[in-house]
XYZ file of C-alpha atoms in Angstrom:
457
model
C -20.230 -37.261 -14.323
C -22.603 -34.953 -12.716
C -23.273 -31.739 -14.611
C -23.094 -28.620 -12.324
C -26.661 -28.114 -12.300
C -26.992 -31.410 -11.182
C -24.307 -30.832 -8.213
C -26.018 -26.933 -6.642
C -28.795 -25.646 -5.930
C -28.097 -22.974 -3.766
C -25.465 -19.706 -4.691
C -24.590 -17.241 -1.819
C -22.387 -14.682 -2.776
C -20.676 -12.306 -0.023
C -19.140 -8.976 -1.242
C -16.779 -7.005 1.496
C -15.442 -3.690 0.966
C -11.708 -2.543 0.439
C -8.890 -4.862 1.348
C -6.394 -6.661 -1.018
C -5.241 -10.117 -0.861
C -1.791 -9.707 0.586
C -3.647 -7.643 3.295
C -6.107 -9.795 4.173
C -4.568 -13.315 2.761
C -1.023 -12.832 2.273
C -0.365 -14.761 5.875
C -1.461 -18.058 4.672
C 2.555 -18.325 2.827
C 4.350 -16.575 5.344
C 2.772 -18.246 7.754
C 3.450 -21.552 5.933
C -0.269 -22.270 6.532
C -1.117 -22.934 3.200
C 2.391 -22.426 1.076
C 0.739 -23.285 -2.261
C -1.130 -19.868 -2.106
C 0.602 -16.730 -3.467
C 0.393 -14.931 -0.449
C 3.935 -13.085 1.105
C 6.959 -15.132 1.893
C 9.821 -14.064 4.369
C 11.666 -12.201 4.532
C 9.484 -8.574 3.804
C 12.805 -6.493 3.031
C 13.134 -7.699 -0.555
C 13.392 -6.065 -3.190
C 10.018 -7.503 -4.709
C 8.074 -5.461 -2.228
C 9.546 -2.095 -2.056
C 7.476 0.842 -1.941
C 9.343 4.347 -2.760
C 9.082 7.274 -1.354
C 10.727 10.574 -1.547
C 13.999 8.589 -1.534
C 12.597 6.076 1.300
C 12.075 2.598 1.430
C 9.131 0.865 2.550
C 8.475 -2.777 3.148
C 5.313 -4.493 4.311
C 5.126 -5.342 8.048
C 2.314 -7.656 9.947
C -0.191 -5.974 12.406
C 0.116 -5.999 15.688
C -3.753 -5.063 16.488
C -6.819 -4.389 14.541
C -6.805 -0.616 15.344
C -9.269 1.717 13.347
C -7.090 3.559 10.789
C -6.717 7.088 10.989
C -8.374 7.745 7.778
C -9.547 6.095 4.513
C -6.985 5.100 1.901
C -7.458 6.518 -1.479
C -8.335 4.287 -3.810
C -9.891 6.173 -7.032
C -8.534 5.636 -10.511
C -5.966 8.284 -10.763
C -4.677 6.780 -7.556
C -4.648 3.365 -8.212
C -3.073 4.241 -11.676
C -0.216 5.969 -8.928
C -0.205 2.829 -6.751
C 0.250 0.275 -9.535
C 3.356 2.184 -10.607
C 3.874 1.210 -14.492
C 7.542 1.123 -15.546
C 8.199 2.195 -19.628
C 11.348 0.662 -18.618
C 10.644 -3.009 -17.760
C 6.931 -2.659 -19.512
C 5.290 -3.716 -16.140
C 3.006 -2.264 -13.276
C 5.891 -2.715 -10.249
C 3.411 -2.158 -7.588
C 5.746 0.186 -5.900
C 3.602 3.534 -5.560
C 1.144 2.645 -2.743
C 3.228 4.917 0.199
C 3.409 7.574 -2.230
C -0.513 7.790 -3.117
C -1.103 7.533 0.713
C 1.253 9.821 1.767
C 0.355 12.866 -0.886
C -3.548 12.101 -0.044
C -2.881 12.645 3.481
C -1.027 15.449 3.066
C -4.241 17.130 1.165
C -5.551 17.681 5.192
C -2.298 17.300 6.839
C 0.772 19.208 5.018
C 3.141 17.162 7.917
C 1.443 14.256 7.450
C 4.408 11.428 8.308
C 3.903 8.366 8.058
C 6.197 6.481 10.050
C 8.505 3.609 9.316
C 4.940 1.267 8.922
C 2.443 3.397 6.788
C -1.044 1.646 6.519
C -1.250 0.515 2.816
C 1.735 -2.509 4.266
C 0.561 -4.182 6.891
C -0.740 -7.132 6.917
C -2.729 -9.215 9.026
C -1.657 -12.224 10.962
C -3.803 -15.372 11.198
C -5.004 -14.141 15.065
C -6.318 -11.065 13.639
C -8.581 -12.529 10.796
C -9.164 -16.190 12.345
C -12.407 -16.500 9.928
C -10.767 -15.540 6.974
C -7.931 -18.024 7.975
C -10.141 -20.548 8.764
C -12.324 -20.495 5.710
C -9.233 -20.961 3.421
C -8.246 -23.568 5.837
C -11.197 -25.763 5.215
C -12.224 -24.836 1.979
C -10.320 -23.283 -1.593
C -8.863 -20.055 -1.518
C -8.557 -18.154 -4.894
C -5.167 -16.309 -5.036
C -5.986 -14.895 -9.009
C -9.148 -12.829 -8.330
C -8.715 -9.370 -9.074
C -11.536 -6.562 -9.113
C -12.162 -5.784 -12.532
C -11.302 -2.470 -12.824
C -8.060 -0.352 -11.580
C -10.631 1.967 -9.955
C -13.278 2.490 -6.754
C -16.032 1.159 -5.167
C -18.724 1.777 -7.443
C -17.674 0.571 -10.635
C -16.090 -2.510 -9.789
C -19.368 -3.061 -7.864
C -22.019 -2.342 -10.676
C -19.398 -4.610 -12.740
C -20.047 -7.707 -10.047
C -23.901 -6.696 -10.027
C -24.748 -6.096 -13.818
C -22.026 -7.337 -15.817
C -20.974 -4.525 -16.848
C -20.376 -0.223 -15.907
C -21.053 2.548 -17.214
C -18.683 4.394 -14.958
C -14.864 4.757 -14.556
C -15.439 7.154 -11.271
C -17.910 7.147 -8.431
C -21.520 8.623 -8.795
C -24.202 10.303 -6.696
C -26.605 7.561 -7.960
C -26.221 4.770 -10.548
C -28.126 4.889 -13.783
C -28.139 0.836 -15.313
C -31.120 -0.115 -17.731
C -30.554 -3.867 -16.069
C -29.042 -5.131 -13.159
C -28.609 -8.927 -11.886
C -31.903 -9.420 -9.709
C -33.926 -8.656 -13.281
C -31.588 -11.491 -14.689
C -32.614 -13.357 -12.401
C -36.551 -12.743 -12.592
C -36.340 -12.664 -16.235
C -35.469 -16.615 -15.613
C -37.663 -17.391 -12.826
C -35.071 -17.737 -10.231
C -35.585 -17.592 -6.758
C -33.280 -15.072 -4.925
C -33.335 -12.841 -2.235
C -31.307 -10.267 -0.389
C -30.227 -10.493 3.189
C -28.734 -7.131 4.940
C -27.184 -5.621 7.919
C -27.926 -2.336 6.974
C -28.826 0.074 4.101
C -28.977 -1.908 1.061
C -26.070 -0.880 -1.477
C -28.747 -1.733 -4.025
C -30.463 1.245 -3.047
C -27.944 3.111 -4.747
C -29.648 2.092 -7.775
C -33.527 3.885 -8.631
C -33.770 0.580 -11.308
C -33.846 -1.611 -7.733
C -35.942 0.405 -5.587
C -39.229 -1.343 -6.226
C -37.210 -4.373 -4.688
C -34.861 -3.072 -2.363
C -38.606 -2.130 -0.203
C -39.520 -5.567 -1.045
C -39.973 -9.080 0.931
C -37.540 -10.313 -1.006
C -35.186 -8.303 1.257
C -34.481 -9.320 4.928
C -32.830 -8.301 7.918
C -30.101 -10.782 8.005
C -31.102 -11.880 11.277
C -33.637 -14.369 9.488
C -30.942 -15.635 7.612
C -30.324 -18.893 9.783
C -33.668 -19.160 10.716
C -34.917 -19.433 6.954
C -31.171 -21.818 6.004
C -32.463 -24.107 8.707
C -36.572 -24.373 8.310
C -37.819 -23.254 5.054
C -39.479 -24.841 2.358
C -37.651 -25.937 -0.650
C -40.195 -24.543 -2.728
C -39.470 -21.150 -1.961
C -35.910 -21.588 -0.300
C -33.841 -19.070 -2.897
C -32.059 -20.459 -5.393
C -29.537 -16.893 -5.420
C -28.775 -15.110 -2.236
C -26.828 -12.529 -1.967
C -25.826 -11.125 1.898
C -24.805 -7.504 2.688
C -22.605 -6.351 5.493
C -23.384 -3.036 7.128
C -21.976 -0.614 4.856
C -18.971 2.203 6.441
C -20.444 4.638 4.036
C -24.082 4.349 4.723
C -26.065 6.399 7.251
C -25.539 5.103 10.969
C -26.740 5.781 14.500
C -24.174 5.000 17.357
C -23.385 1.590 18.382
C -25.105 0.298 15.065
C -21.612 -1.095 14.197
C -21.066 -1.151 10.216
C -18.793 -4.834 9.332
C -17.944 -4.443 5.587
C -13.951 -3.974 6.369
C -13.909 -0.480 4.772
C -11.337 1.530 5.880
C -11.053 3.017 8.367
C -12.699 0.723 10.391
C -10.765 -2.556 12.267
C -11.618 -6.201 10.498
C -12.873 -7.623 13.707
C -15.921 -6.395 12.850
C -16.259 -7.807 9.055
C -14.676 -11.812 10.820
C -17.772 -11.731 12.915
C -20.399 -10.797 9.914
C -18.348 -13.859 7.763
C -18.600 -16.026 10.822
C -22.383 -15.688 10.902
C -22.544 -15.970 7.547
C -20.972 -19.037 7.574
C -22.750 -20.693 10.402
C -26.295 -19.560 9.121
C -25.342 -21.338 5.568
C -23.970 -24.263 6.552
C -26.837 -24.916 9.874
C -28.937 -27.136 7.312
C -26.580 -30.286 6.631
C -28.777 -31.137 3.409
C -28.972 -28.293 2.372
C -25.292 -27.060 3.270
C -24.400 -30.056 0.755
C -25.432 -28.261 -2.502
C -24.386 -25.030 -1.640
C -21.907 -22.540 -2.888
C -20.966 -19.600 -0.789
C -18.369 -17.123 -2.367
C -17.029 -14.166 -0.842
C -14.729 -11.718 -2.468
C -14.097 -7.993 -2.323
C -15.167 -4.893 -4.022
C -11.761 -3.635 -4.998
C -8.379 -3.129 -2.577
C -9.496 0.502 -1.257
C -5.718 1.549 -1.271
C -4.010 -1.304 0.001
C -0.467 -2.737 -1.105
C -0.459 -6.353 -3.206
C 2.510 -7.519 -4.812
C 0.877 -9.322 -7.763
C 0.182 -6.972 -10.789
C -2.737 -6.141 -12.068
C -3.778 -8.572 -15.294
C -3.322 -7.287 -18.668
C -7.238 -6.825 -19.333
C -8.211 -4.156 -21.021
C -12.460 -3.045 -20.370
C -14.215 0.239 -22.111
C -16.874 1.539 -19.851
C -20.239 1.446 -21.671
C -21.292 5.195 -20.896
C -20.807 8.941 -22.468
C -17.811 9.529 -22.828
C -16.512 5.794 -22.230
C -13.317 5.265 -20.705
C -10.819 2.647 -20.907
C -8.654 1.060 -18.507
C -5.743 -1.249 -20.058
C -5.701 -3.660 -16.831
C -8.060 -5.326 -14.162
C -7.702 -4.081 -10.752
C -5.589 -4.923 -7.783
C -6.111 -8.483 -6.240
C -8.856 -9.393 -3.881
C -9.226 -11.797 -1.598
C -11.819 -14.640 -2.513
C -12.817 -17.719 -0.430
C -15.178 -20.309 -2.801
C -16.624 -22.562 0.571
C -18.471 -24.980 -0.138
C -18.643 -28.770 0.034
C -17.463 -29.280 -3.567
C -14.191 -28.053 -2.888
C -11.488 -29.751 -0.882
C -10.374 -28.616 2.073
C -6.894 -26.084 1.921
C -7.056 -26.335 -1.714
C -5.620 -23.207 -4.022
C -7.165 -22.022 -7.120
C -4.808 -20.125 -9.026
C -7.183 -19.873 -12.013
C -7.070 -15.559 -12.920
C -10.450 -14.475 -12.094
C -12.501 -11.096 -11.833
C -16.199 -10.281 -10.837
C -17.502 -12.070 -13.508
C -16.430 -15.343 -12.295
C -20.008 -15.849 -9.965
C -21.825 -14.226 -12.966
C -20.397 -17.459 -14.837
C -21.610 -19.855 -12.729
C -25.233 -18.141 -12.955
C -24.796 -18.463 -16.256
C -23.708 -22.093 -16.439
C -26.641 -22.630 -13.675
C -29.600 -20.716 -15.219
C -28.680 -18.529 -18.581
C -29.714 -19.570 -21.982
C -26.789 -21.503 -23.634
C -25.369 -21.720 -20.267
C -23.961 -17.670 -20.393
C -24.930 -14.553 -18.444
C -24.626 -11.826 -20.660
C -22.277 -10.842 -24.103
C -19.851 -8.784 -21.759
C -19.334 -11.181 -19.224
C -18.480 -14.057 -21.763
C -16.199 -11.262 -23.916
C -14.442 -11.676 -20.082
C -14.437 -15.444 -20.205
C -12.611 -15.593 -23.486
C -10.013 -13.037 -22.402
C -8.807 -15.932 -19.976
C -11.222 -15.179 -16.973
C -12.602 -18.329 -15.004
C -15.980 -19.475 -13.856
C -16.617 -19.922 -10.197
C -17.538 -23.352 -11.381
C -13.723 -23.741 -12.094
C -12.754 -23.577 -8.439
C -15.527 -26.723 -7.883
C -13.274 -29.715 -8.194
C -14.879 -32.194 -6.214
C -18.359 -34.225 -7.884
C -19.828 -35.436 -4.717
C -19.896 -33.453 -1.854
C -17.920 -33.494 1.377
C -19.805 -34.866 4.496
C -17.813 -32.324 6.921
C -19.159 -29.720 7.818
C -16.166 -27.530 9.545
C -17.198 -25.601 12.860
C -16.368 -21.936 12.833
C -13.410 -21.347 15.459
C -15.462 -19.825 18.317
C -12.566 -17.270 19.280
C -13.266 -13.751 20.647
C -12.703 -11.409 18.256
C -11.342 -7.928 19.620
C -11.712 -5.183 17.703
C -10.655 -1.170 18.347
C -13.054 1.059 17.157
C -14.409 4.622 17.566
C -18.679 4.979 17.464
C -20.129 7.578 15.546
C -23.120 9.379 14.395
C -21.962 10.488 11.345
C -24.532 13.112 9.943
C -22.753 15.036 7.044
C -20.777 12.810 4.276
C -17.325 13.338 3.820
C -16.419 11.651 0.714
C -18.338 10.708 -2.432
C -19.867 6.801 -1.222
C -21.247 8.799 1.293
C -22.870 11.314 -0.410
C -24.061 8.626 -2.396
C -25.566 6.448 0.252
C -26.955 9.537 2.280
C -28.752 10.739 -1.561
C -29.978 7.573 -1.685
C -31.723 7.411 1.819
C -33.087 10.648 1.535
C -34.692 9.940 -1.853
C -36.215 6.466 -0.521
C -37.562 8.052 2.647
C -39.122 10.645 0.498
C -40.727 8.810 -2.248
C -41.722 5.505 0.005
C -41.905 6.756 3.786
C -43.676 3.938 4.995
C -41.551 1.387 3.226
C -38.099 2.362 3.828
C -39.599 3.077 7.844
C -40.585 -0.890 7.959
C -37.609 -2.010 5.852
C -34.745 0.145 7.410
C -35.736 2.396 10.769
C -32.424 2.624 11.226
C -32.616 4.863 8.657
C -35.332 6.997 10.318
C -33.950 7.542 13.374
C -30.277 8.510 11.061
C -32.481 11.062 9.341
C -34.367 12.066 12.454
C -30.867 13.331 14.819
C -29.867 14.474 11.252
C -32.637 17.171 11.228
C -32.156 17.701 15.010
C -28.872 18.522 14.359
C -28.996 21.162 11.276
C -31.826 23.124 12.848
């Protein structure tokens, strides 16, 4: 039997930005598309999916359209700790306090804020409305267990998928790490590179500066170009591809895809659809190749699966500890050594892809200490989802469907919530200390900062 170094040579790894799995997923069972997966089943008005609210019931409904929101969901910890709604009575999160934490932060800006008899946390999205999503499950394994690490925001669960570990329970202007995954990688002589559509959420990081102005970064437009026609001996071994980031600096019709509220998902099903068609161009090489996507965290939106009973300590001053994992994600593992429609109901968190590095290129096949302290908690390996020892000849077209999307362009020049301020700190600082780098790497960026100046004066 094959070992799994033997069976890949290539990891891509897709992170999007703030959806659950019910949201995003949760058709595939009411649907009856793929029944196995714990997605929702019919009818919605059950008790198991009850949201309270000042005496009101709410019950998840499907989408119509794939309208911008109104506004972002909340989604940091106190919140989620509101949303997961743990009963002393029955000892269990009930998941029944996701109307109530959107409702009260609405009504921080809006004291009249109503929210209807379909409030946004609920919905959830037909098969039309996320056909790439749908289709990748469809043709490859689904995993229905995957939760984000953390019952918390963006960056945590984030530095948690990119280092192993976090220092932080809360979102930060910048993140401090003394090691983050592309020095794992160097430190073993891997080949990996970064692809983008946008700002680089590594340059929230100063540790990856000196690399996120580096070749090693790329427009993702070379992406396909480089899957199809490059060398083996410098093909990377780890790539990791970035959407265009809601939170980052933008100009106009430069049209950020990372499914971040409040934008519509059309968006985000075109970026995967690329994705998917630039990895899978080179039949070879499409053969021993791994391409995961998952999500940051659920930015605020309603799952019915509790979180898992994990507890984690954050490693900075003053640490903090959460008791649980997160809300569940979606996650798609598409590759040719999985079988097609298949369900993978193993309980997984961020770590999983840092387990298959591991297994792939760590010493003793492990990534770090804390990511194997998560693997003997009960936590899977990407490599657990990988059923199949020889490959799959198929290689499944993308459904070539338009995609419509409603959405609102901006120029957004001042932040408005703490990612942003992040994102815009980090620009700023890059453009200051490497002006000529960050101009060739991101202009995008220039001309952001450029009507930004205009504009104050």
């Amino acid at each position: 039997m094959p070992s799994i170094r033997d069976r890949i040579d290539t990891v891509v790894y897709v992170m999007m930005e703030n959806r659950s799995f019910d949201h995003m997923l949760g058709h595939l069972s009411y649907d009856r598309i793929l029944p196995e997966a714990d997605g929702l089943v019919p009818p919605v008005r059950q008790e198991a999916y009850e949201n309270l609210m000042g005496g009101d019931t709410y019950y998840p409904f499907k989408h119509r359209v794939d309208n911008r929101l109104g506004f972002d969901l909340p989604h940091e910890w106190q919140e989620v700790a509101a949303q997961l709604a743990y009963s002393k009575v029955t000892k269990r999160h009930t998941m029944s306090g996701f109307v109530e934490s959107f409702v009260k932060h609405a009504r921080l800006t809006d004291p009249g804020y109503d929210p209807g008899a379909r409030p946004d946390p609920l919905g959830f999205f037909p098969e039309r409305l996320v056909p790439i999503h749908s289709f990748l499950a469809q043709n490859f394994t689904v995993c229905d267990r995957w939760f984000c690490p953390l019952p918390a925001a963006t960056q945590p669960n984030k530095t948690f998928a990119l280092c192993g570990f976090t220092p932080y329970h809360e979102n930060q202007t910048l993140i401090s790490v003394d090691t983050i995954l592309l020095d794992w990688l160097e430190r073993r002589q891997v080949r990996w590179r970064v692809y983008h559509d946008g700002l680089s959420f590594f340059a929230l990081y100063p540790r990856a500066w000196r690399h996120v102005l580096s070749s090693r970064f790329r427009d993702i437009e070379f992406l396909l170009h480089d899957c199809l026609d490059e060398a083996d001996a410098t093909f990377p071994q780890v790539i990791i591809v970035e959407p265009s980031y809601e939170s980052a600096p933008h100009i106009g019709p430069d049209q950020p895809n990372d499914n971040h509220a409040p934008l519509p998902v059309g968006f985000g099903e075109e970026f995967l659809r690329r994705v998917y068609e630039a990895v899978s161009a080179n039949a070879d090489r499409w053969r021993r190749t791994v391409l995961i996507v998952s999500y940051d965290e659920h930015g605020g939106f309603w799952d019915h699966v509790p979180p898992l009973r994990i507890p984690y300590t954050t490693t900075g001053t003053p640490p903090h500890t959460f008791e649980t994992t997160g809300v569940r994600v979606p996650a798609l593992i598409v590759s040719p050594l999985v079988e097609p429609g298949s369900v993978c109901h193993k309980p997984m968190d961020h770590s999983a892809p840092l387990q298959l590095l591991g297994e792939l290129f760590g010493h003793q096949g492990k990534y770090s200490r804390p990511v194997t302290e998560r693997a003997a908690q009960g936590l899977a390996s990407v490599a657990d989802a990988l059923t199949r020892q020889v490959p799959r000849d198929d290689r499944p077209a993308a459904p070539s469907v338009a995609i419509q999307a409603g959405a609102t362009l901006e120029t957004r020049l001042a932040p408005q919530d703490p990612m942003q301020t992040a994102f815009e700190t980090a620009a700023l600082q890059l453009l200051e200390k490497e002006p000529a780098g960050t101009a060739a790497k991101y202009p995008e960026v220039v001309h952001w900062k450029h009507a930004k100046d205009r504009a104050e004066g």
